């Protein structure tokens, strides 16, 4: 059952306070309600200064949807929902309210109203597949189902603001396989389009299937963290065994998603001049998907209509920082979070002021840590409650890094556009924790290992000095004694780096082909 406006309204009367904490993964099937609507399930959100050569004056947004796409998942594959709207929201002044919304509205049509047909005796009948021959750049004649989208810019409130139509574009078909699409990379790249944004310049847009770029040891993490989540080596992946005794070795084989699944990406590159309206160069961003409030099943469904939708749009999913809803928000409130706007986040304050994830890790691992190190820790969970370090890192931005003036605390990604992008070859996958200030949590790039970063921050890394601009810096949120394992190299053992991904828009790799057999 979809959340109603009554449920959403209830958020506005909740007590104010600290907001939501970081999480360990991206948003894959993170709430009970969204499992019923996979086409509008947001999985990851990236926001960063473009590091493609010659594009540093742009910000790239990538909103991913439809998790865990099996490459062989035909014959209908993974079209977007034509009844939904998909949106990227940008807050340019720090007040937790969208100032700009880029809206994607998809439409699916059958070629000639029927799809591909063939003569069978004295009848002309539609084939059961989407395609009847090879497809390539500039050649979609054998494709019987076409997918397009309208891109709009809404200034002000997402439903009542000023709408500007930016154009209609075509989405490439998913990577069915090498026989149908022998040059998928070239084919997909032909759908990267320029888009004129009135008053500020020209950007680029692409909507289509991409290879999953979120690295996570997914199965083990959700089996009560069935691993020792501290690096077993002195440095990531070197295999020397000189890290935490019994700790996990970082290895691509530990990753359950990269190289095994695809997603659908909505990628948009926007000139910085379109975004810096208040002059401080700091923006916030998040992505949502919404469906009309009412749905009536059609007892005589057609291609065009299996259900009749009507009423105001109701938000079904929401995502900014990776996987807040999946492992931070308590089970009873996950659907409510997906329906909430950033201004309503205080309703879920308790999940941050007294976060449960560190307590769970303490229950699971304190005895093992004490036994291995010969320590007598009463807890390995940080004790600085309320967790102001988490509020700063994920809800307000860090002062001097990516905190806008007069910020309203709210759960969104924040980016200081004044920090130059780090070239792909020089990026650290630990972002700000490794003094790479152009990385997470100052925005998020595809090569940032957000699982490891968020896990370390959750366990108290910011209670200890960090290196910023080459200088050891005490951020002043808490004391080292508040986080007695805060400097441990927490990891899920599934690494990712920018060098594994493209160095140009849309940055995520060509999707895995459904054939030959993978």
XYZ file of C-alpha atoms in Angstrom:
518
model
C 0.000 0.000 0.000
C 1.411 3.387 -0.980
C 1.934 6.071 1.662
C -0.758 8.715 1.643
C -0.598 12.435 2.240
C -1.797 11.745 5.807
C 1.353 9.736 6.530
C 3.541 12.457 5.068
C 1.768 15.205 6.966
C 2.436 13.397 10.226
C 6.131 14.054 9.756
C 5.738 17.809 10.020
C 4.617 17.691 13.643
C 7.506 15.515 14.834
C 10.017 16.872 17.292
C 13.010 18.720 15.926
C 16.508 17.485 16.567
C 19.472 15.857 14.982
C 18.800 14.056 11.754
C 19.906 10.958 9.919
C 23.229 9.130 10.030
C 25.394 7.622 7.301
C 25.093 4.024 6.287
C 27.057 1.126 4.939
C 25.717 0.509 1.488
C 23.558 1.848 -1.267
C 19.805 1.685 -1.428
C 18.991 -1.756 -2.813
C 15.554 -2.996 -1.671
C 15.980 -0.978 1.506
C 12.352 -0.636 2.644
C 9.383 -3.013 2.669
C 7.216 -0.835 0.427
C 9.793 -0.241 -2.286
C 10.284 -3.974 -2.816
C 6.838 -3.871 -4.455
C 7.911 -1.126 -6.872
C 11.399 -2.012 -8.195
C 11.116 0.323 -11.196
C 11.147 3.338 -8.862
C 13.708 1.999 -6.376
C 16.617 4.460 -6.251
C 19.902 2.623 -5.650
C 22.735 5.186 -5.701
C 23.284 8.904 -6.109
C 26.533 10.503 -7.270
C 27.283 14.240 -7.339
C 30.768 15.565 -8.148
C 32.833 18.080 -10.075
C 33.339 16.511 -13.494
C 36.858 15.099 -13.857
C 36.652 14.288 -17.564
C 39.378 16.239 -19.376
C 38.142 19.762 -20.197
C 34.886 19.466 -18.200
C 35.948 20.781 -14.768
C 33.464 23.671 -14.998
C 30.589 21.187 -14.703
C 28.921 19.135 -11.982
C 27.812 15.598 -12.807
C 24.736 14.060 -11.185
C 24.037 10.335 -11.582
C 20.843 8.839 -10.150
C 20.615 5.046 -10.386
C 17.397 3.022 -10.255
C 16.191 -0.584 -10.436
C 18.655 -2.583 -8.324
C 20.226 -5.973 -8.950
C 19.467 -6.168 -12.680
C 20.489 -9.597 -13.930
C 22.181 -9.118 -17.325
C 20.136 -12.019 -18.700
C 16.853 -10.598 -17.346
C 14.850 -10.738 -20.578
C 12.802 -10.742 -22.619
C 11.378 -7.425 -21.352
C 14.517 -6.275 -19.502
C 14.357 -3.062 -17.464
C 12.333 -0.226 -18.948
C 11.512 2.713 -16.710
C 8.000 3.261 -15.366
C 6.012 5.582 -17.665
C 3.565 6.321 -14.831
C 6.365 7.613 -12.578
C 8.479 10.725 -12.506
C 12.174 10.555 -11.586
C 13.810 13.667 -10.156
C 17.184 15.104 -9.149
C 16.758 17.946 -6.649
C 19.317 20.669 -5.897
C 19.333 22.990 -2.876
C 21.553 25.980 -3.671
C 21.122 27.978 -0.435
C 21.258 25.394 2.359
C 17.647 25.665 3.533
C 16.749 21.978 2.888
C 14.291 22.955 0.136
C 14.823 22.252 -3.549
C 15.612 25.289 -5.704
C 16.149 23.334 -8.925
C 14.605 20.020 -9.944
C 15.600 18.080 -13.050
C 12.660 15.812 -13.880
C 12.766 12.733 -16.130
C 9.390 11.519 -17.469
C 9.541 8.326 -19.556
C 7.285 7.042 -22.313
C 7.308 3.556 -23.847
C 5.842 2.964 -27.303
C 5.543 0.059 -29.711
C 6.869 0.639 -33.210
C 3.868 1.168 -35.530
C 1.618 0.467 -32.557
C 2.369 -3.252 -32.571
C 6.098 -3.794 -32.240
C 7.850 -5.980 -34.800
C 5.434 -8.220 -36.736
C 5.998 -11.177 -39.042
C 3.702 -12.957 -41.523
C 2.482 -16.316 -40.289
C 0.344 -17.903 -43.010
C -2.351 -15.386 -43.844
C -1.847 -13.428 -40.618
C 0.560 -10.658 -39.553
C 1.418 -11.169 -35.882
C 3.573 -9.402 -33.325
C 6.661 -11.295 -32.175
C 7.186 -11.920 -28.428
C 10.594 -10.209 -28.296
C 11.578 -6.557 -28.214
C 13.933 -7.015 -31.173
C 14.033 -8.950 -34.433
C 17.586 -8.298 -35.592
C 20.862 -6.571 -34.949
C 20.907 -3.091 -33.406
C 23.761 -0.587 -33.497
C 24.636 3.128 -33.572
C 22.072 4.880 -35.749
C 20.284 1.609 -36.443
C 17.246 0.803 -34.295
C 15.006 -0.470 -37.082
C 14.901 -3.977 -35.612
C 13.828 -2.685 -32.194
C 10.094 -2.983 -31.656
C 9.758 -1.153 -28.325
C 11.101 2.380 -28.052
C 11.737 4.337 -24.864
C 11.986 8.116 -24.710
C 11.955 10.674 -21.915
C 11.083 14.310 -21.436
C 13.635 16.282 -19.405
C 12.339 19.347 -17.582
C 13.871 21.928 -15.255
C 11.601 23.140 -12.455
C 12.695 26.263 -10.608
C 11.335 26.543 -7.077
C 8.924 24.031 -5.579
C 9.031 20.736 -7.463
C 5.244 20.726 -8.015
C 4.368 24.426 -8.126
C 7.503 26.057 -9.499
C 8.283 27.330 -12.977
C 8.721 24.494 -15.488
C 11.018 24.699 -18.493
C 11.005 21.854 -21.012
C 14.601 21.021 -21.940
C 13.837 18.450 -24.632
C 12.797 14.891 -25.449
C 15.531 12.289 -25.689
C 15.823 8.562 -26.394
C 16.977 5.867 -23.993
C 19.010 3.018 -25.520
C 17.707 -0.502 -25.117
C 19.434 -2.555 -22.405
C 22.452 -4.716 -23.246
C 20.538 -7.777 -24.446
C 23.649 -9.523 -25.736
C 26.446 -9.526 -28.282
C 24.398 -10.971 -31.150
C 21.770 -8.235 -30.911
C 24.180 -5.423 -29.919
C 27.743 -6.257 -31.058
C 28.934 -2.678 -30.323
C 26.955 -1.754 -27.238
C 29.420 0.914 -26.081
C 29.237 2.763 -29.384
C 25.478 2.305 -29.555
C 24.880 3.660 -26.037
C 27.280 6.568 -26.484
C 25.233 7.729 -29.473
C 22.472 8.586 -26.986
C 24.598 11.041 -24.971
C 22.885 14.327 -25.818
C 23.613 17.987 -25.289
C 20.978 19.956 -23.445
C 20.545 23.718 -23.407
C 19.773 25.115 -19.949
C 18.308 28.595 -20.412
C 20.287 31.426 -18.914
C 23.440 29.530 -18.012
C 24.799 27.215 -20.697
C 24.806 23.775 -22.236
C 25.117 20.471 -20.436
C 24.811 16.793 -21.313
C 22.298 14.086 -20.491
C 22.170 10.302 -20.737
C 19.581 7.823 -19.490
C 20.319 4.152 -19.921
C 21.603 0.918 -18.493
C 25.073 0.905 -16.915
C 27.180 -1.632 -15.064
C 26.736 -1.489 -11.290
C 29.530 0.545 -9.683
C 28.601 0.123 -6.047
C 31.043 -2.287 -4.423
C 29.772 -4.130 -1.358
C 30.163 -7.523 0.313
C 26.391 -7.621 0.345
C 25.546 -11.155 1.417
C 27.978 -11.248 4.326
C 27.076 -7.752 5.545
C 23.406 -8.642 5.935
C 24.165 -12.036 7.486
C 24.977 -10.267 10.780
C 28.273 -9.050 9.261
C 29.593 -12.556 8.621
C 33.221 -11.412 8.354
C 35.806 -9.621 10.492
C 35.236 -6.052 9.215
C 38.758 -4.689 9.779
C 41.517 -4.844 7.177
C 43.710 -7.875 7.761
C 46.613 -6.317 5.854
C 48.874 -3.373 6.592
C 47.507 -1.653 3.476
C 44.475 -2.448 1.402
C 44.836 -5.578 -0.687
C 48.561 -6.202 -0.282
C 47.989 -9.602 1.333
C 50.761 -9.326 3.942
C 48.507 -10.273 6.866
C 50.029 -7.558 9.033
C 46.785 -5.742 9.783
C 44.127 -6.787 12.278
C 44.550 -10.490 13.146
C 41.909 -12.467 11.283
C 40.650 -9.372 9.495
C 39.366 -9.560 5.952
C 41.677 -9.037 2.965
C 40.297 -6.604 0.419
C 39.649 -8.425 -2.834
C 37.400 -7.912 -5.845
C 36.086 -11.470 -5.293
C 34.343 -10.215 -2.130
C 32.102 -7.892 -4.150
C 28.594 -9.176 -4.812
C 27.565 -6.468 -7.307
C 30.342 -5.028 -9.488
C 30.817 -7.216 -12.541
C 27.635 -9.145 -11.765
C 24.697 -6.738 -12.032
C 23.475 -3.703 -13.938
C 21.452 -0.615 -12.995
C 19.643 2.130 -14.904
C 21.395 5.509 -14.707
C 20.002 8.999 -15.185
C 23.154 11.055 -15.755
C 23.171 14.824 -16.114
C 26.113 17.189 -16.475
C 25.280 20.805 -15.547
C 27.451 23.949 -15.784
C 28.512 25.199 -12.376
C 27.142 28.609 -13.394
C 23.623 27.097 -13.342
C 24.009 25.987 -9.725
C 25.907 28.702 -7.821
C 22.990 31.048 -7.262
C 23.950 32.319 -3.792
C 27.689 32.627 -4.464
C 29.121 30.320 -1.787
C 29.627 27.443 -4.214
C 28.038 24.800 -1.950
C 25.020 22.810 -3.063
C 22.965 19.946 -1.677
C 21.375 17.224 -3.764
C 19.143 14.169 -3.578
C 17.076 12.045 -5.914
C 13.483 10.806 -5.729
C 10.901 8.843 -7.697
C 7.150 9.382 -7.410
C 3.908 7.772 -8.579
C 0.342 9.131 -8.692
C -1.489 8.625 -5.421
C -4.282 6.352 -6.659
C -3.980 3.106 -8.616
C -6.796 0.939 -9.978
C -5.943 -2.373 -11.598
C -7.356 -2.738 -15.110
C -9.123 -6.113 -15.490
C -8.577 -5.919 -19.279
C -4.982 -4.703 -19.467
C -3.373 -3.452 -22.652
C 0.206 -2.559 -23.508
C -0.597 1.075 -22.804
C -2.462 0.484 -19.575
C -2.327 -2.273 -16.976
C -3.388 0.063 -14.171
C -5.142 3.405 -14.101
C -3.278 6.025 -12.075
C -4.600 9.353 -10.850
C -4.184 12.053 -8.234
C -1.188 13.966 -6.930
C 2.267 12.457 -7.157
C 3.423 10.666 -4.004
C 7.128 10.125 -3.380
C 8.050 6.427 -3.349
C 11.839 6.529 -2.939
C 14.468 9.001 -1.849
C 18.253 8.807 -1.819
C 21.282 11.001 -1.243
C 24.078 9.693 1.003
C 24.457 5.962 0.425
C 22.038 3.704 2.238
C 20.785 5.801 5.100
C 17.461 3.996 4.881
C 18.883 0.491 4.584
C 20.887 0.097 7.808
C 20.182 3.225 9.881
C 16.431 3.812 9.850
C 14.475 1.358 11.980
C 12.257 -1.143 10.216
C 8.927 0.502 11.201
C 9.955 3.860 9.662
C 11.678 2.891 6.410
C 8.668 3.548 4.185
C 8.055 6.855 5.965
C 11.617 7.988 5.251
C 11.177 7.188 1.554
C 8.143 9.493 1.479
C 9.695 12.370 3.439
C 11.239 15.582 2.171
C 14.469 16.896 3.764
C 12.591 19.541 5.751
C 10.778 16.716 7.574
C 13.829 14.695 8.625
C 13.673 15.636 12.290
C 10.889 13.071 12.688
C 13.522 10.350 12.724
C 15.959 12.059 15.096
C 16.399 9.165 17.505
C 18.036 6.966 14.881
C 20.936 9.433 14.815
C 21.150 10.787 18.305
C 21.356 7.184 19.497
C 22.436 5.245 16.370
C 21.873 1.511 16.487
C 24.501 0.336 13.995
C 27.534 0.881 16.277
C 25.659 -0.917 19.060
C 25.026 -3.882 16.774
C 28.705 -4.013 15.841
C 29.609 -3.837 19.530
C 27.339 -6.783 20.288
C 28.794 -8.779 17.415
C 32.494 -7.980 17.784
C 33.469 -6.498 21.166
C 34.427 -9.825 22.738
C 36.426 -10.798 19.663
C 38.257 -7.455 19.626
C 39.104 -7.686 23.314
C 40.237 -11.286 22.960
C 42.394 -10.552 19.938
C 44.011 -7.345 21.213
C 44.126 -8.202 24.910
C 42.052 -5.122 25.692
C 39.162 -4.647 28.080
C 36.907 -2.246 26.181
C 33.514 -1.795 27.772
C 32.198 -0.943 24.333
C 33.625 -0.441 20.860
C 30.696 1.823 19.940
C 31.434 5.562 20.084
C 30.160 7.135 23.286
C 29.834 10.773 22.177
C 26.056 10.958 22.263
C 24.449 12.797 20.579
C 26.680 12.081 17.566
C 27.549 15.589 16.400
C 30.339 14.192 14.219
C 27.744 12.346 12.137
C 25.446 15.353 11.994
C 28.291 17.426 10.556
C 29.527 14.827 8.086
C 26.172 13.900 6.632
C 23.556 16.490 7.574
C 25.093 19.938 7.649
C 28.403 19.488 5.901
C 31.727 20.077 7.607
C 32.532 23.700 8.384
C 35.247 24.972 6.092
C 34.710 22.092 3.668
C 31.126 21.794 2.443
C 28.830 23.436 5.004
C 26.722 26.250 3.520
C 26.133 29.409 5.519
C 22.989 29.231 7.649
C 22.495 25.556 6.825
C 19.311 23.748 7.825
C 20.329 20.241 8.940
C 18.855 17.671 6.578
C 19.826 14.408 4.950
C 21.293 15.233 1.547
C 24.585 15.042 -0.323
C 26.592 18.276 -0.095
C 29.257 19.444 -2.535
C 31.655 22.370 -2.427
C 31.926 23.212 -6.119
C 34.912 25.469 -5.392
C 37.146 22.445 -4.715
C 38.850 21.417 -7.924
C 38.205 17.881 -9.154
C 40.949 15.333 -8.557
C 42.069 13.604 -11.773
C 40.999 9.973 -11.941
C 44.592 8.719 -11.702
C 45.124 10.593 -8.412
C 41.818 9.926 -6.659
C 41.799 8.155 -3.311
C 38.868 5.821 -2.840
C 38.710 6.985 0.804
C 37.910 10.556 -0.244
C 38.134 13.182 2.479
C 39.467 10.632 5.011
C 42.557 10.340 2.785
C 42.866 14.124 2.212
C 41.231 13.916 -1.217
C 38.802 16.745 -0.593
C 36.977 16.283 -3.905
C 35.619 12.929 -2.704
C 32.962 11.580 -0.349
C 31.467 12.978 1.823
C 32.144 16.156 -0.178
C 29.795 14.902 -2.850
C 30.342 11.367 -4.090
C 32.280 10.031 -7.092
C 31.780 6.584 -8.654
C 35.215 5.432 -7.435
C 34.693 6.403 -3.788
C 34.536 3.336 -1.523
C 31.617 4.698 0.436
C 31.100 1.500 2.424
C 34.537 1.758 4.018
C 34.326 5.539 4.467
C 30.895 5.473 6.083
C 31.755 2.488 8.268
C 34.854 4.242 9.611
C 33.027 7.505 10.245
C 30.161 5.668 11.937
C 32.658 3.988 14.270
C 34.194 7.314 15.273
C 36.968 8.204 12.828
C 36.160 11.936 13.119
C 36.774 11.824 16.878
C 40.458 11.470 15.975
C 42.582 13.985 14.041
C 42.280 13.783 10.250
C 44.613 15.169 7.593
C 43.173 18.131 5.706
C 45.342 20.006 3.250
C 48.358 18.090 4.485
C 47.822 19.178 8.101
C 46.668 16.990 11.002
C 43.389 18.551 12.091
C 41.215 18.003 15.156
C 37.661 18.706 13.999
C 36.502 19.192 17.589
C 33.349 17.093 17.418
C 34.462 14.587 20.041
C 37.576 13.201 21.761
C 39.650 10.144 20.818
C 38.548 8.567 24.090
C 34.972 8.658 22.782
C 35.857 6.209 19.987
C 38.399 3.649 21.165
C 38.469 1.852 17.793
C 37.989 5.005 15.736
C 41.288 4.656 13.886
C 40.744 0.993 12.931
C 40.710 0.267 9.198
C 37.094 -0.860 9.043
C 36.171 -2.425 5.700
C 33.755 -4.872 4.130
C 36.621 -6.207 2.010
C 35.037 -5.233 -1.337
C 37.129 -2.404 -2.837
C 36.438 -0.055 -5.751
C 38.643 2.631 -7.340
C 38.150 5.244 -10.036
C 40.619 3.423 -12.293
C 38.061 0.622 -12.699
C 35.548 3.068 -14.196
C 35.356 5.339 -17.209
C 37.137 8.681 -17.250
C 34.349 10.395 -19.167
C 30.629 11.058 -19.010
C 28.549 9.108 -17.980
C 31.497 7.581 -16.029
C 29.844 4.253 -15.155
C 30.935 1.338 -17.320
C 29.146 -0.285 -20.245
C 26.515 -2.679 -18.840
C 27.221 -6.382 -18.675
C 25.824 -8.192 -21.697
C 23.153 -10.811 -21.201
C 24.847 -13.063 -23.762
C 27.182 -14.899 -24.275
C 26.594 -16.747 -21.028
C 28.294 -14.844 -18.193
